[in-house]
């Protein structure tokens, strides 16, 4: 009886051993394939006993590396149009390595640069890594070109490397005047101004932006590229920047791309959507006090300040780029990780979220002196008529003119509206000008349904005018100040428009460059203008005007004048001005 039971038991043991041996053989065959270097170049962090290929005497001794191999460079190497993929990269034997513009070193693990070796990444060359911790050792040089700038222009920089490089070592020819160094700045979130920092003692901190003026030996009149050189151990892995939050209006933080490769702006915003508004602000590139200092980006689109060097970043934050974020008040952690890094070789100093629908209007406000402001209104998936993180962008404008849309009472440079598009929608605008005069509002460009036959009307509540911006620009006069109820964007005409009223609110009177009085009545034609002094004595009269605007030269200065306006249908309005 016992012998009969023993045979099945022995057969069962043999079967289990057979299965175990089969698994072992399978595991061995997989290991052999991984270490043979003949698999596809997909990255494998689980591979063991990887083959090594070494560059010396102008070639790789074990074939060009891929992600299943460790690469070693022991002789002079210039990429010259050839990127490097590897599990890890070591540079030794005092080798000089140059990664050319447009080429990428992509590695799973670390970069090791042994003493005596030199590694240079030229402008628009990228270093991409997957690891979550920084396993890099040894310093490299990362070159980054500025935009076309002149001597007195500034750039927001952020370092892609770690080390002891000071701001002055980065830009040693940037002018220092007097006992303090006043051409290097950090941003003060509490006061919303730039603070001078000592460049001899200030070193680049991770994910931190700095404003630096062009070197003092840079061309003063011809816009020219300047190449900065960051020296240190390349950054890799996770970084957390602690934002300053001092309450509403005091949450703007100057940060920067910490990596030696571009970042995807949408991925960065999405990962930090709780703690930041999702709008990014970029420095204007050149000095021009008439226009806003910053360009604005959100997932809805990009708004320019019309500076020649301000280009659409297309959702890419470039290597070495400093920029602004605004905290929401929900937390102060701003996180960066390798999943945000992308392959990009665009030669601009500034891939986007997949959006189902975008219908956008870019509006420009200008004057003849060159002042410029742009705002964007878009009907986009996932937007509402309220405030939407990563879509709506608050205004950050310090120029001579600012045209924005309003959400509640807050001005927004970029505003997303809900889809589907409703032809009955009304978007209130806010206009701010520092100087009285004539201004123009016009469409810059549109996309989506606005490329078709959908009208875009600008309603001037001061003059009662409703103007289809698709037919051309709208020109008007404005006093200096901020006006949050004068203009609206609408998409259909009202059933009836009453333009018969004529009152002081729609009359604009200002002094031009020649110190003459310019009088504008919107859409009401004037018959005559009579000017009195404060005592009621008539100083002059102009008749037969037959226009909505006229210019009058007076000898009166520094006194109060009463300007009586008579329309062609006999209505009178009197307005007091200080000459």
XYZ file of C-alpha atoms in Angstrom:
579
model
C 0.000 0.000 0.000
C 2.781 2.424 0.808
C 4.624 1.574 -2.408
C 1.540 2.429 -4.471
C 1.350 5.906 -2.904
C 5.060 6.638 -3.354
C 5.071 6.592 -7.168
C 2.511 9.412 -7.655
C 4.380 11.470 -5.061
C 7.679 11.030 -6.933
C 5.990 12.001 -10.224
C 4.564 15.168 -8.610
C 7.999 16.209 -7.319
C 9.544 15.649 -10.731
C 6.827 17.766 -12.351
C 7.421 20.656 -9.930
C 11.162 20.501 -10.528
C 10.538 20.604 -14.270
C 8.427 23.762 -13.944
C 11.069 25.422 -11.750
C 13.851 24.605 -14.213
C 11.721 25.964 -17.052
C 11.241 29.273 -15.230
C 14.945 29.497 -14.481
C 15.791 28.878 -18.117
C 13.270 31.544 -19.189
C 14.716 34.088 -16.730
C 18.215 33.272 -17.948
C 17.223 33.759 -21.570
C 15.647 37.167 -20.768
C 18.800 38.237 -18.937
C 20.911 37.126 -21.891
C 18.779 39.160 -24.280
C 18.973 42.263 -22.092
C 22.749 42.062 -21.803
C 23.365 41.208 -25.425
C 22.615 44.714 -26.673
C 20.396 43.470 -29.516
C 17.004 44.433 -28.078
C 15.100 47.625 -28.935
C 16.258 50.867 -27.383
C 13.424 51.048 -24.869
C 14.708 51.960 -21.426
C 15.090 49.191 -18.838
C 16.103 50.100 -15.316
C 15.878 46.434 -14.237
C 18.657 45.223 -16.517
C 21.721 43.783 -14.809
C 25.241 43.200 -16.059
C 24.747 45.707 -18.891
C 27.265 45.796 -21.679
C 29.574 48.792 -21.861
C 30.579 50.570 -25.034
C 33.498 52.993 -24.995
C 34.241 55.876 -27.329
C 37.931 56.268 -28.111
C 39.967 56.913 -31.237
C 36.869 58.149 -33.040
C 34.516 55.156 -32.625
C 32.520 53.041 -30.182
C 34.258 49.746 -29.431
C 30.994 47.861 -28.878
C 28.692 49.741 -31.236
C 26.666 52.910 -30.637
C 25.060 52.861 -27.180
C 21.367 52.458 -26.461
C 19.363 52.389 -23.216
C 20.474 48.820 -22.454
C 24.157 49.825 -22.373
C 26.479 51.933 -20.261
C 28.413 54.450 -22.326
C 31.960 55.663 -21.632
C 33.685 58.474 -23.503
C 37.469 58.337 -23.146
C 38.500 60.509 -26.096
C 37.561 63.747 -27.850
C 33.895 63.635 -28.881
C 31.655 66.069 -30.803
C 28.071 64.941 -31.311
C 27.638 66.802 -34.637
C 24.049 65.754 -35.270
C 24.158 62.473 -33.343
C 22.344 62.149 -30.036
C 23.363 59.683 -27.297
C 20.982 57.202 -25.657
C 22.378 55.122 -22.803
C 21.694 53.677 -19.393
C 24.497 55.807 -17.931
C 27.324 57.957 -19.263
C 30.847 58.350 -17.901
C 33.400 60.795 -19.271
C 37.002 60.069 -18.251
C 40.612 60.102 -19.377
C 40.591 63.955 -19.578
C 38.290 63.767 -22.591
C 36.627 66.844 -24.083
C 32.979 66.260 -25.032
C 30.862 68.765 -26.975
C 27.130 68.171 -27.412
C 26.126 70.273 -30.392
C 23.007 72.461 -30.700
C 19.999 70.307 -31.535
C 21.466 67.109 -30.066
C 20.366 65.309 -26.891
C 21.998 63.080 -24.304
C 19.231 60.892 -22.885
C 20.198 58.548 -20.042
C 18.306 56.445 -17.531
C 20.785 56.750 -14.693
C 23.602 59.152 -13.883
C 26.191 61.264 -15.691
C 29.710 61.002 -14.271
C 32.390 63.483 -15.325
C 35.748 62.507 -13.891
C 38.377 65.058 -12.915
C 40.254 66.573 -15.855
C 37.456 65.952 -18.359
C 35.392 68.712 -19.956
C 31.746 68.397 -21.038
C 30.003 71.231 -22.892
C 26.334 71.399 -23.892
C 25.937 74.098 -26.519
C 22.838 76.281 -26.788
C 19.702 74.185 -27.474
C 21.455 70.898 -26.627
C 19.546 68.861 -24.043
C 20.347 66.488 -21.195
C 17.348 64.272 -20.368
C 17.263 61.824 -17.421
C 14.639 59.532 -15.902
C 15.931 58.941 -12.389
C 14.091 60.461 -9.429
C 17.307 61.252 -7.554
C 20.354 63.145 -8.699
C 23.103 60.594 -9.306
C 25.224 62.994 -11.361
C 28.796 63.791 -10.363
C 31.268 66.228 -11.846
C 30.705 69.682 -13.328
C 29.660 70.426 -16.895
C 29.135 73.648 -18.890
C 25.680 74.476 -20.227
C 25.576 77.359 -22.713
C 22.401 79.340 -23.208
C 21.803 82.197 -25.643
C 19.833 85.263 -24.682
C 17.431 86.909 -27.092
C 18.657 89.721 -29.342
C 19.317 92.348 -26.689
C 21.130 95.643 -26.173
C 23.403 96.696 -23.343
C 20.723 98.084 -21.028
C 18.308 95.184 -21.465
C 17.630 92.516 -18.865
C 16.949 88.779 -18.833
C 15.367 86.474 -16.256
C 17.779 83.572 -15.780
C 17.581 80.295 -13.831
C 20.442 77.831 -13.476
C 20.177 74.215 -14.741
C 23.147 73.137 -12.612
C 24.096 72.974 -8.938
C 27.286 74.300 -7.428
C 28.948 77.465 -6.217
C 28.656 79.648 -9.326
C 27.831 83.217 -8.317
C 25.766 85.645 -10.357
C 28.863 87.727 -11.046
C 30.792 84.670 -12.240
C 27.934 83.990 -14.649
C 27.982 87.546 -16.050
C 31.264 89.155 -14.957
C 30.963 92.138 -17.319
C 27.561 93.239 -16.084
C 28.078 96.753 -14.788
C 28.355 97.495 -11.093
C 27.957 101.158 -10.206
C 29.055 102.662 -6.922
C 29.477 100.750 -3.681
C 26.457 98.547 -4.342
C 25.838 96.166 -7.207
C 22.641 97.384 -8.852
C 22.444 95.304 -12.014
C 21.560 91.971 -10.374
C 18.139 91.438 -8.815
C 15.930 89.027 -6.929
C 12.173 89.530 -6.667
C 10.507 90.715 -3.474
C 7.071 89.086 -3.313
C 6.001 91.205 -0.359
C 6.560 94.536 -2.158
C 6.193 93.330 -5.778
C 9.453 95.017 -6.787
C 12.942 93.779 -7.646
C 15.532 93.975 -4.891
C 19.225 94.506 -5.579
C 21.350 91.490 -4.663
C 25.106 91.235 -4.225
C 26.357 89.143 -7.181
C 29.699 88.370 -5.567
C 28.034 86.428 -2.742
C 24.738 85.317 -4.308
C 24.899 81.867 -5.876
C 22.218 80.377 -8.109
C 19.639 78.497 -6.054
C 17.626 75.634 -7.525
C 14.412 76.601 -9.368
C 14.969 80.289 -8.574
C 14.857 83.143 -11.065
C 17.204 86.145 -11.147
C 17.115 89.329 -13.200
C 20.496 90.242 -14.712
C 21.377 93.115 -17.015
C 23.373 92.550 -20.187
C 27.178 92.841 -19.804
C 28.623 96.337 -19.935
C 30.672 95.460 -23.029
C 27.555 94.332 -24.929
C 26.561 96.429 -28.013
C 24.542 99.484 -26.988
C 22.536 100.059 -30.165
C 22.500 96.798 -32.136
C 20.415 93.955 -30.654
C 22.859 91.065 -30.205
C 22.781 87.581 -28.687
C 24.800 87.030 -25.515
C 25.779 83.498 -24.495
C 25.712 82.706 -20.794
C 27.583 79.738 -19.357
C 26.282 77.777 -16.384
C 28.972 75.706 -14.652
C 28.163 72.946 -12.166
C 26.700 69.487 -11.648
C 23.603 69.065 -13.860
C 20.334 68.995 -11.959
C 18.195 65.866 -12.078
C 15.263 64.427 -10.158
C 12.733 66.067 -7.847
C 12.949 69.647 -6.577
C 10.610 71.665 -4.394
C 10.649 75.456 -4.359
C 8.986 77.053 -1.342
C 6.881 79.976 -2.535
C 6.232 83.101 -0.513
C 2.578 83.766 0.274
C 1.897 87.092 1.937
C -1.775 87.293 1.039
C -3.784 88.442 -1.948
C -1.674 90.470 -4.375
C 1.545 89.377 -2.682
C 1.918 85.864 -4.064
C 3.986 86.406 -7.213
C 7.183 84.339 -7.119
C 10.131 84.506 -9.527
C 11.103 80.899 -10.215
C 12.870 79.056 -13.025
C 13.415 75.850 -14.945
C 15.933 73.861 -12.829
C 16.850 71.342 -15.553
C 19.400 71.212 -18.396
C 16.490 70.562 -20.770
C 13.197 72.298 -21.602
C 10.041 71.683 -19.579
C 6.465 71.137 -20.705
C 4.523 74.095 -19.297
C 1.175 72.276 -19.241
C 2.649 69.331 -17.290
C 4.256 71.746 -14.826
C 1.000 73.647 -14.327
C -1.081 70.472 -13.970
C 1.265 69.005 -11.354
C 1.033 72.217 -9.304
C -2.605 73.104 -10.039
C -3.582 73.291 -6.375
C -0.902 75.747 -5.318
C -0.550 78.074 -8.358
C -3.059 79.852 -10.571
C -1.620 78.202 -13.683
C -0.660 81.426 -15.460
C 3.008 81.959 -16.311
C 4.533 85.407 -16.843
C 7.636 86.004 -18.954
C 9.862 89.105 -18.923
C 9.467 91.332 -21.990
C 13.113 90.953 -23.119
C 13.870 94.630 -23.981
C 13.400 97.989 -22.310
C 10.228 99.678 -23.507
C 8.345 101.570 -20.847
C 5.328 102.147 -23.107
C 4.407 98.474 -23.159
C 3.852 95.913 -20.427
C 6.934 94.312 -18.923
C 5.522 90.782 -19.137
C 4.012 88.402 -21.634
C 1.358 86.007 -20.355
C 0.769 82.294 -20.983
C -1.932 79.884 -19.902
C -3.267 76.679 -21.392
C -5.763 78.861 -23.303
C -2.999 80.672 -25.180
C -0.255 83.299 -25.242
C -0.591 87.075 -24.987
C 2.305 89.186 -26.246
C 3.437 92.701 -25.371
C 4.542 93.194 -29.012
C 8.222 93.383 -28.163
C 10.250 92.087 -31.135
C 11.857 89.431 -28.915
C 8.622 88.256 -27.304
C 7.669 85.035 -29.081
C 5.019 82.472 -28.275
C 6.714 79.781 -26.129
C 4.267 77.205 -27.512
C 3.941 75.638 -24.083
C 7.693 75.184 -23.584
C 9.769 76.583 -20.710
C 13.299 76.725 -22.068
C 16.579 75.787 -20.371
C 17.864 78.659 -18.237
C 14.460 80.399 -18.292
C 13.205 82.391 -15.317
C 9.477 83.143 -15.058
C 6.734 84.142 -12.629
C 4.001 82.094 -10.999
C 1.303 83.260 -8.615
C 0.442 81.189 -5.562
C -3.224 80.483 -4.820
C -2.972 80.545 -1.040
C -3.640 76.801 -0.782
C 0.017 75.861 -0.255
C 3.583 77.022 -0.828
C 5.202 73.938 -2.390
C 6.097 74.280 -6.068
C 7.228 70.906 -7.387
C 9.483 70.002 -10.319
C 10.196 66.467 -11.531
C 11.650 64.646 -14.516
C 8.250 63.879 -16.046
C 8.030 67.559 -17.002
C 11.227 67.440 -19.084
C 10.860 67.261 -22.856
C 12.891 67.079 -26.043
C 12.818 70.530 -27.606
C 15.416 72.406 -29.610
C 13.593 75.632 -30.470
C 15.974 78.573 -30.414
C 13.708 80.826 -28.376
C 14.035 81.966 -24.820
C 10.778 81.317 -23.299
C 4.049 70.743 -26.295
C 0.746 71.923 -24.949
C -2.290 70.378 -23.269
C -4.675 68.555 -25.563
C -7.764 70.764 -25.651
C -10.919 69.567 -27.342
C -12.103 72.986 -28.469
C -10.600 76.480 -28.661
C -12.294 79.535 -30.150
C -10.185 82.594 -29.424
C -10.002 86.337 -30.032
C -6.834 88.356 -29.482
C -7.551 92.103 -29.092
C -4.958 94.890 -29.292
C -5.214 98.376 -27.816
C -2.765 100.920 -29.273
C -2.091 104.593 -29.815
C -0.040 106.534 -32.348
C 2.863 106.863 -29.892
C 3.476 103.106 -29.956
C 1.822 102.059 -26.697
C 0.486 98.506 -26.922
C -1.590 96.075 -24.892
C -3.064 92.700 -25.847
C -5.769 90.602 -24.255
C -7.135 87.146 -25.093
C -10.743 85.930 -24.759
C -11.377 82.295 -25.587
C -14.191 79.791 -25.482
C -12.497 76.582 -24.420
C -13.362 73.133 -23.097
C -13.368 72.879 -19.279
C -13.694 76.656 -18.817
C -16.475 78.449 -16.954
C -17.557 82.081 -16.736
C -15.797 82.188 -13.360
C -12.116 81.860 -12.487
C -10.503 78.691 -13.892
C -7.060 77.634 -12.718
C -4.506 77.143 -15.518
C -6.826 78.876 -18.024
C -7.489 82.418 -16.774
C -4.491 84.714 -16.405
C -4.544 87.822 -14.220
C -3.190 91.057 -15.596
C 0.424 91.893 -14.739
C 0.727 95.141 -16.696
C 2.836 98.199 -15.912
C 2.696 99.806 -19.368
C 1.151 103.055 -20.593
C -1.989 101.228 -21.716
C -3.751 98.108 -20.484
C -6.717 96.383 -22.130
C -8.100 93.437 -20.168
C -11.360 91.563 -19.645
C -13.074 91.349 -16.290
C -14.112 88.436 -14.121
C -16.091 90.185 -11.448
C -13.996 93.288 -10.805
C -10.590 91.668 -11.428
C -8.746 92.404 -14.719
C -7.542 89.342 -16.657
C -5.119 89.353 -19.566
C -6.371 85.871 -20.536
C -9.948 84.795 -19.911
C -11.532 81.465 -20.752
C -15.297 81.239 -21.270
C -17.540 78.171 -21.294
C -18.400 76.119 -24.361
C -20.612 75.655 -26.237
C -20.344 79.249 -27.391
C -23.429 81.351 -26.639
C -24.063 84.217 -29.058
C -25.793 86.099 -26.214
C -22.626 86.177 -24.108
C -21.275 89.582 -23.031
C -17.667 90.098 -21.912
C -16.923 93.308 -19.956
C -13.574 94.966 -20.688
C -11.335 97.188 -18.605
C -9.240 99.958 -20.155
C -6.445 101.740 -18.307
C -4.425 104.557 -19.916
C -1.863 106.858 -18.349
C -2.222 109.655 -20.916
C -5.324 111.231 -22.438
C -5.562 110.923 -26.194
C -6.815 108.888 -29.128
C -6.680 105.099 -28.914
C -7.599 102.153 -31.119
C -8.983 98.714 -30.314
C -8.652 96.082 -33.041
C -8.575 92.331 -33.588
C -5.033 90.971 -33.814
C -6.084 87.467 -34.883
C -8.741 84.835 -34.197
C -9.218 81.080 -34.490
C -11.969 78.469 -34.220
C -15.499 79.642 -34.957
C -14.362 83.282 -35.140
C -12.605 82.454 -38.413
C -16.059 82.002 -39.883
C -18.910 84.513 -40.029
C -19.395 85.122 -36.314
C -19.323 88.910 -35.695
C -17.355 90.369 -32.811
C -18.846 93.654 -31.678
C -17.171 96.238 -29.461
C -19.788 98.245 -27.596
C -18.733 101.691 -26.379
C -21.112 102.517 -23.549
C -19.828 106.088 -23.404
C -20.698 106.983 -26.994
C -23.373 104.359 -27.592
C -21.446 103.012 -30.570
C -21.532 99.315 -31.493
C -18.707 98.450 -33.880
C -18.045 95.140 -35.646
C -14.326 94.595 -35.165
C -14.236 92.192 -38.124
C -14.825 95.229 -40.362
C -11.860 97.159 -38.941
C -10.422 98.919 -35.908
C -12.371 101.192 -33.573
C -10.766 104.553 -32.726
C -11.881 106.635 -29.769
C -10.712 109.305 -27.363
C -10.081 108.733 -23.692
C -9.037 110.692 -20.668
C -6.302 109.272 -18.459
C -7.563 106.773 -15.934
C -9.105 103.342 -15.523
C -12.480 102.558 -17.097
C -14.228 99.320 -16.193
C -17.679 99.959 -17.649
C -17.062 101.748 -20.929
C -16.431 98.761 -23.242
C -17.996 95.342 -23.781
C -17.540 92.545 -26.280
C -20.841 91.265 -27.669
C -21.714 88.925 -30.508
C -25.087 90.186 -31.644
C -26.617 93.622 -32.170
C -29.445 94.751 -29.912
C -32.926 95.019 -31.380
C -32.805 98.786 -31.077
C -30.056 101.288 -30.445
C -30.802 104.744 -29.128
C -28.051 107.173 -30.094
C -30.020 110.359 -29.537
C -28.644 111.146 -26.086
C -25.814 113.652 -25.665
C -24.287 114.206 -22.226
C -20.993 115.110 -20.570
C -20.067 111.491 -19.889
C -19.492 110.772 -23.579
C -17.393 113.914 -24.140
C -13.611 113.576 -23.882
C -11.448 116.708 -23.730
C -7.683 116.549 -23.438
C -4.494 118.438 -24.319
C -2.362 117.137 -27.184
C 1.416 117.436 -27.613
C 1.026 120.993 -28.965
C -0.971 121.952 -25.840
C -4.154 122.408 -27.883
C -7.550 121.247 -26.652
C -8.859 118.150 -28.425
C -12.627 117.641 -28.086
C -14.236 114.341 -28.992
C -17.966 113.586 -28.708
C -18.026 109.944 -29.748
C -20.750 109.484 -32.388
C -22.438 112.886 -31.996
C -21.525 115.502 -34.607
C -20.727 118.957 -33.298
C -22.125 122.157 -34.712
C -20.157 124.607 -32.552
C -17.877 124.982 -29.533
C -17.841 128.013 -27.252
C -15.253 128.458 -24.484
C -15.842 130.642 -21.398
C -13.655 131.451 -18.422
C -14.821 130.688 -14.889
C -16.464 134.112 -14.674
C -18.612 133.400 -17.717
C -16.754 135.604 -20.201
C -16.594 134.157 -23.716
C -13.003 133.571 -24.809
C -13.556 132.097 -28.292
C -16.090 130.331 -30.473
C -15.775 127.832 -33.317
C -18.727 127.198 -35.650
C -19.535 124.954 -38.603
C -17.604 121.986 -37.231
C -19.787 119.164 -38.661
C -17.568 116.458 -37.078
C -17.316 114.386 -33.919
C -13.842 115.748 -33.068
C -12.224 119.142 -33.248
C -9.010 120.773 -32.046
C -8.970 124.276 -30.576
C -5.942 126.464 -29.873
C -6.278 128.830 -26.923
C -3.887 131.213 -25.240
C -5.316 130.500 -21.827
C -3.102 128.528 -19.472
C -3.453 127.283 -15.906
C -7.073 128.268 -15.511
C -10.486 126.659 -15.360
C -12.438 126.796 -18.614
C -16.075 126.023 -19.368
C -16.479 124.339 -22.747
C -19.995 124.526 -24.207
C -20.687 122.034 -26.973
C -23.648 122.217 -29.327
C -24.624 119.231 -31.428
C -26.035 119.509 -34.948
C -29.540 118.825 -33.644
C -29.252 121.621 -31.088
C -28.465 119.691 -27.863
C -26.011 121.429 -25.541
C -23.452 120.057 -23.098
C -21.103 122.070 -20.885
C -17.931 120.542 -19.493
C -15.346 122.040 -17.127
C -11.668 121.562 -17.911
C -8.412 122.818 -16.425
C -6.233 124.367 -19.122
